[in-house]
PDB file of C-alpha atoms in Angstrom:
ATOM      1  CA  MET A 221       9.559  18.663   4.448  1.00 26.00           C
ATOM      2  CA  GLN A 222      11.964  16.073   3.229  1.00 30.00           C
ATOM      3  CA  PHE A 223      12.405  15.128  -0.424  1.00 30.00           C
ATOM      4  CA  LEU A 224      14.073  12.104  -1.936  1.00 34.00           C
ATOM      5  CA  GLU A 225      15.418  12.119  -5.455  1.00 34.00           C
ATOM      6  CA  ASP A 226      15.669   9.050  -7.657  1.00 35.00           C
ATOM      7  CA  SER A 227      18.509  10.029  -9.963  1.00 34.00           C
ATOM      8  CA  SER A 228      17.641   7.347 -12.506  1.00 35.00           C
ATOM      9  CA  ARG A 229      14.194   8.856 -13.139  1.00 31.00           C
ATOM     10  CA  GLY A 230      14.325  12.270 -11.492  1.00 32.00           C
ATOM     11  CA  LEU A 231      11.369  11.482  -9.217  1.00 29.00           C
ATOM     12  CA  SER A 232      10.663  13.121  -5.889  1.00 30.00           C
ATOM     13  CA  MET A 233       8.434  12.268  -2.956  1.00 32.00           C
ATOM     14  CA  VAL A 234       7.667  14.096   0.267  1.00 31.00           C
ATOM     15  CA  MET A 235       8.419  11.664   3.077  1.00 34.00           C
ATOM     16  CA  ASP A 236       6.948  13.376   6.141  1.00 38.00           C
ATOM     17  CA  GLY A 237       3.292  12.749   5.299  1.00 43.00           C
ATOM     18  CA  GLY A 238       0.449  14.816   3.946  1.00 47.00           C
ATOM     19  CA  ASP A 239       0.122  15.886   0.331  1.00 51.00           C
ATOM     20  CA  ARG A 240       3.104  13.880  -0.753  1.00 54.00           C
ATOM     21  CA  ASP A 241       3.459  13.353  -4.463  1.00 57.00           C
ATOM     22  CA  LEU A 242       3.355   9.817  -5.746  1.00 57.00           C
ATOM     23  CA  PRO A 243       6.140   9.117  -8.218  1.00 54.00           C
ATOM     24  CA  VAL A 244       5.061  10.550 -11.535  1.00 53.00           C
ATOM     25  CA  ASP A 245       6.671   9.169 -14.618  1.00 57.00           C
ATOM     26  CA  PRO A 246       5.606   8.275 -18.119  1.00 53.00           C
ATOM     27  CA  ALA A 247       4.722   4.724 -17.003  1.00 75.00           C
ATOM     28  CA  THR A 248       1.133   3.588 -16.812  1.00 87.00           C
ATOM     29  CA  PRO A 249      -0.743   3.754 -13.500  1.00 89.00           C
ATOM     30  CA  TYR A 250      -0.434  -0.057 -13.353  1.00 91.00           C
ATOM     31  CA  GLU A 251       3.374   0.208 -13.509  1.00 91.00           C
ATOM     32  CA  ARG A 252       3.353   2.932 -10.859  1.00 91.00           C
ATOM     33  CA  LEU A 253       1.221   0.690  -8.637  1.00 92.00           C
ATOM     34  CA  ARG A 254       3.617  -2.211  -9.157  1.00 92.00           C
ATOM     35  CA  LYS A 255       6.602  -0.027  -8.287  1.00 93.00           C
ATOM     36  CA  LEU A 256       4.981   1.407  -5.151  1.00 93.00           C
ATOM     37  CA  ALA A 257       3.668  -1.979  -3.979  1.00 93.00           C
ATOM     38  CA  SER A 258       7.102  -3.566  -4.198  1.00 93.00           C
ATOM     39  CA  GLY A 259       8.903  -0.623  -2.582  1.00 91.00           C
ATOM     40  CA  ASN A 260       8.627  -1.959   0.977  1.00 94.00           C
ATOM     41  CA  ALA A 261       7.960  -5.230   2.805  1.00 96.00           C
ATOM     42  CA  VAL A 262       4.377  -4.160   3.584  1.00 97.00           C
ATOM     43  CA  VAL A 263       2.475  -1.512   1.629  1.00 97.00           C
ATOM     44  CA  VAL A 264      -1.095  -0.404   2.327  1.00 97.00           C
ATOM     45  CA  PHE A 265      -3.146   1.642  -0.111  1.00 96.00           C
ATOM     46  CA  SER A 266      -5.794   3.377   1.925  1.00 96.00           C
ATOM     47  CA  LEU A 267      -8.327   6.193   2.071  1.00 95.00           C
ATOM     48  CA  SER A 268      -8.056   8.560   5.019  1.00 93.00           C
ATOM     49  CA  GLY A 269     -11.701   8.301   6.130  1.00 92.00           C
ATOM     50  CA  CYS A 270     -12.135   4.573   5.535  1.00 93.00           C
ATOM     51  CA  CYS A 271     -12.898   2.585   8.702  1.00 95.00           C
ATOM     52  CA  MET A 272     -11.769  -0.719   7.125  1.00 94.00           C
ATOM     53  CA  CYS A 273      -8.462   0.904   6.204  1.00 96.00           C
ATOM     54  CA  HIS A 274      -8.097   2.036   9.810  1.00 96.00           C
ATOM     55  CA  VAL A 275      -8.612  -1.544  11.029  1.00 96.00           C
ATOM     56  CA  ILE A 276      -5.882  -2.850   8.687  1.00 96.00           C
ATOM     57  CA  LYS A 277      -3.424  -0.162   9.779  1.00 96.00           C
ATOM     58  CA  ARG A 278      -4.120  -0.845  13.479  1.00 96.00           C
ATOM     59  CA  LEU A 279      -3.683  -4.603  12.956  1.00 96.00           C
ATOM     60  CA  LEU A 280      -0.338  -4.178  11.206  1.00 97.00           C
ATOM     61  CA  ILE A 281       0.980  -1.690  13.740  1.00 96.00           C
ATOM     62  CA  GLY A 282      -0.273  -3.890  16.574  1.00 95.00           C
ATOM     63  CA  LEU A 283       1.689  -6.814  15.114  1.00 95.00           C
ATOM     64  CA  GLY A 284       4.824  -4.668  15.098  1.00 95.00           C
ATOM     65  CA  VAL A 285       4.906  -4.033  11.361  1.00 96.00           C
ATOM     66  CA  GLY A 286       5.889  -0.619  10.031  1.00 94.00           C
ATOM     67  CA  PRO A 287       3.912  -0.505   6.793  1.00 96.00           C
ATOM     68  CA  THR A 288       4.281   2.100   4.086  1.00 96.00           C
ATOM     69  CA  ILE A 289       0.856   3.713   3.841  1.00 96.00           C
ATOM     70  CA  TYR A 290      -0.439   5.643   0.847  1.00 96.00           C
ATOM     71  CA  GLU A 291      -3.606   7.612   1.598  1.00 96.00           C
ATOM     72  CA  LEU A 292      -4.819   7.792  -1.987  1.00 94.00           C
ATOM     73  CA  ASP A 293      -7.360  10.546  -1.354  1.00 94.00           C
ATOM     74  CA  GLU A 294      -4.497  12.777  -0.182  1.00 94.00           C
ATOM     75  CA  GLU A 295      -1.914  11.798  -2.798  1.00 90.00           C
ATOM     76  CA  LYS A 296      -1.376  13.408  -6.162  1.00 89.00           C
ATOM     77  CA  GLY A 297      -2.094  10.682  -8.718  1.00 89.00           C
ATOM     78  CA  GLY A 298      -4.050   8.693  -6.138  1.00 92.00           C
ATOM     79  CA  ARG A 299      -7.237   8.407  -8.165  1.00 92.00           C
ATOM     80  CA  GLU A 300      -5.445   6.642 -11.006  1.00 93.00           C
ATOM     81  CA  ILE A 301      -3.865   4.175  -8.567  1.00 93.00           C
ATOM     82  CA  GLN A 302      -7.258   3.593  -6.954  1.00 92.00           C
ATOM     83  CA  ALA A 303      -8.815   2.845 -10.358  1.00 91.00           C
ATOM     84  CA  VAL A 304      -6.098   0.267 -11.081  1.00 92.00           C
ATOM     85  CA  LEU A 305      -6.609  -1.317  -7.651  1.00 92.00           C
ATOM     86  CA  TYR A 306     -10.330  -1.627  -8.369  1.00 91.00           C
ATOM     87  CA  GLN A 307      -9.496  -3.568 -11.546  1.00 89.00           C
ATOM     88  CA  VAL A 308      -6.804  -5.691  -9.875  1.00 88.00           C
ATOM     89  CA  MET A 309      -8.964  -6.626  -6.871  1.00 85.00           C
ATOM     90  CA  GLY A 310     -11.828  -7.737  -9.146  1.00 78.00           C
ATOM     91  CA  ASN A 311     -14.639 -10.125  -8.218  1.00 68.00           C
ATOM     92  CA  GLY A 312     -16.720  -7.370  -6.647  1.00 66.00           C
ATOM     93  CA  GLN A 313     -14.251  -6.921  -3.776  1.00 69.00           C
ATOM     94  CA  GLN A 314     -13.767  -3.472  -2.350  1.00 76.00           C
ATOM     95  CA  SER A 315     -10.533  -1.925  -3.567  1.00 78.00           C
ATOM     96  CA  MET A 316      -9.744  -0.200  -0.273  1.00 90.00           C
ATOM     97  CA  PRO A 317      -7.752  -1.088   1.672  1.00 95.00           C
ATOM     98  CA  ALA A 318      -5.306  -2.959  -0.533  1.00 95.00           C
ATOM     99  CA  VAL A 319      -2.461  -4.715   1.269  1.00 97.00           C
ATOM    100  CA  PHE A 320       0.720  -5.875  -0.429  1.00 97.00           C
ATOM    101  CA  VAL A 321       3.251  -8.039   1.384  1.00 97.00           C
ATOM    102  CA  GLY A 322       6.567  -8.696  -0.295  1.00 95.00           C
ATOM    103  CA  GLY A 323       5.272  -6.990  -3.432  1.00 94.00           C
ATOM    104  CA  LYS A 324       2.356  -9.433  -3.737  1.00 94.00           C
ATOM    105  CA  LEU A 325      -1.292  -8.528  -3.292  1.00 94.00           C
ATOM    106  CA  VAL A 326      -2.767 -10.100  -0.168  1.00 95.00           C
ATOM    107  CA  GLY A 327      -6.096  -8.364  -0.657  1.00 93.00           C
ATOM    108  CA  GLY A 328      -8.429  -6.236   1.360  1.00 93.00           C
ATOM    109  CA  LEU A 329      -9.711  -6.435   4.907  1.00 94.00           C
ATOM    110  CA  GLU A 330     -11.508  -9.757   4.457  1.00 93.00           C
ATOM    111  CA  ASN A 331      -8.471 -11.559   2.994  1.00 94.00           C
ATOM    112  CA  VAL A 332      -6.041 -10.108   5.522  1.00 96.00           C
ATOM    113  CA  MET A 333      -8.268 -10.918   8.510  1.00 96.00           C
ATOM    114  CA  SER A 334      -8.954 -14.445   7.206  1.00 96.00           C
ATOM    115  CA  SER A 335      -5.260 -15.152   6.767  1.00 96.00           C
ATOM    116  CA  HIS A 336      -4.527 -13.657  10.198  1.00 97.00           C
ATOM    117  CA  ILE A 337      -7.191 -15.810  11.868  1.00 97.00           C
ATOM    118  CA  ASN A 338      -6.079 -19.005  10.124  1.00 97.00           C
ATOM    119  CA  GLY A 339      -2.443 -18.352  11.068  1.00 96.00           C
ATOM    120  CA  THR A 340      -0.913 -17.721   7.636  1.00 96.00           C
ATOM    121  CA  PHE A 341      -0.507 -13.934   7.821  1.00 96.00           C
ATOM    122  CA  VAL A 342       2.311 -13.683  10.387  1.00 95.00           C
ATOM    123  CA  PRO A 343       4.488 -16.243   8.533  1.00 95.00           C
ATOM    124  CA  LEU A 344       3.891 -14.262   5.345  1.00 96.00           C
ATOM    125  CA  LEU A 345       5.057 -11.086   7.106  1.00 96.00           C
ATOM    126  CA  LYS A 346       8.146 -12.884   8.419  1.00 95.00           C
ATOM    127  CA  GLU A 347       8.976 -14.237   4.977  1.00 94.00           C
ATOM    128  CA  ALA A 348       8.757 -10.716   3.521  1.00 95.00           C
ATOM    129  CA  GLY A 349      11.081  -9.370   6.227  1.00 94.00           C
ATOM    130  CA  ALA A 350       8.413  -7.246   7.914  1.00 94.00           C
ATOM    131  CA  LEU A 351       8.695  -9.145  11.216  1.00 91.00           C
ATOM    132  CA  TRP A 352      11.784 -10.570  12.900  1.00 79.00           C
ATOM    133  CA  LEU A 353      10.099 -12.613  15.643  1.00 67.00           C
TER     134      LEU A 353
END
């Protein structure tokens, strides 16, 4: 197992997958979500058994993107993040998967697939630095 320390907050995270701890600090779950979502060019909040989450991950990997993936059902503090995502997604949309590109919420499967089909998703990935093509 590999741990990273954030000396400014004393946070740690296991980086080799499985049962990794989400950063725990006195901030609200919304602030933790914001910090995690902006931590990489592409971030996916997922559930391990979710077929729609699987489709999103396969699409991103197939495009050549190396997303940061948080399996919230396997992460400590994942339920709180999932509850915030449910509120943020709103309008009766499913909260899983939730895809952030460049720190901004793109949405779930429907939004990502729509933007991919209409040709706006790849430019968004390029702008965020997730693709170099």
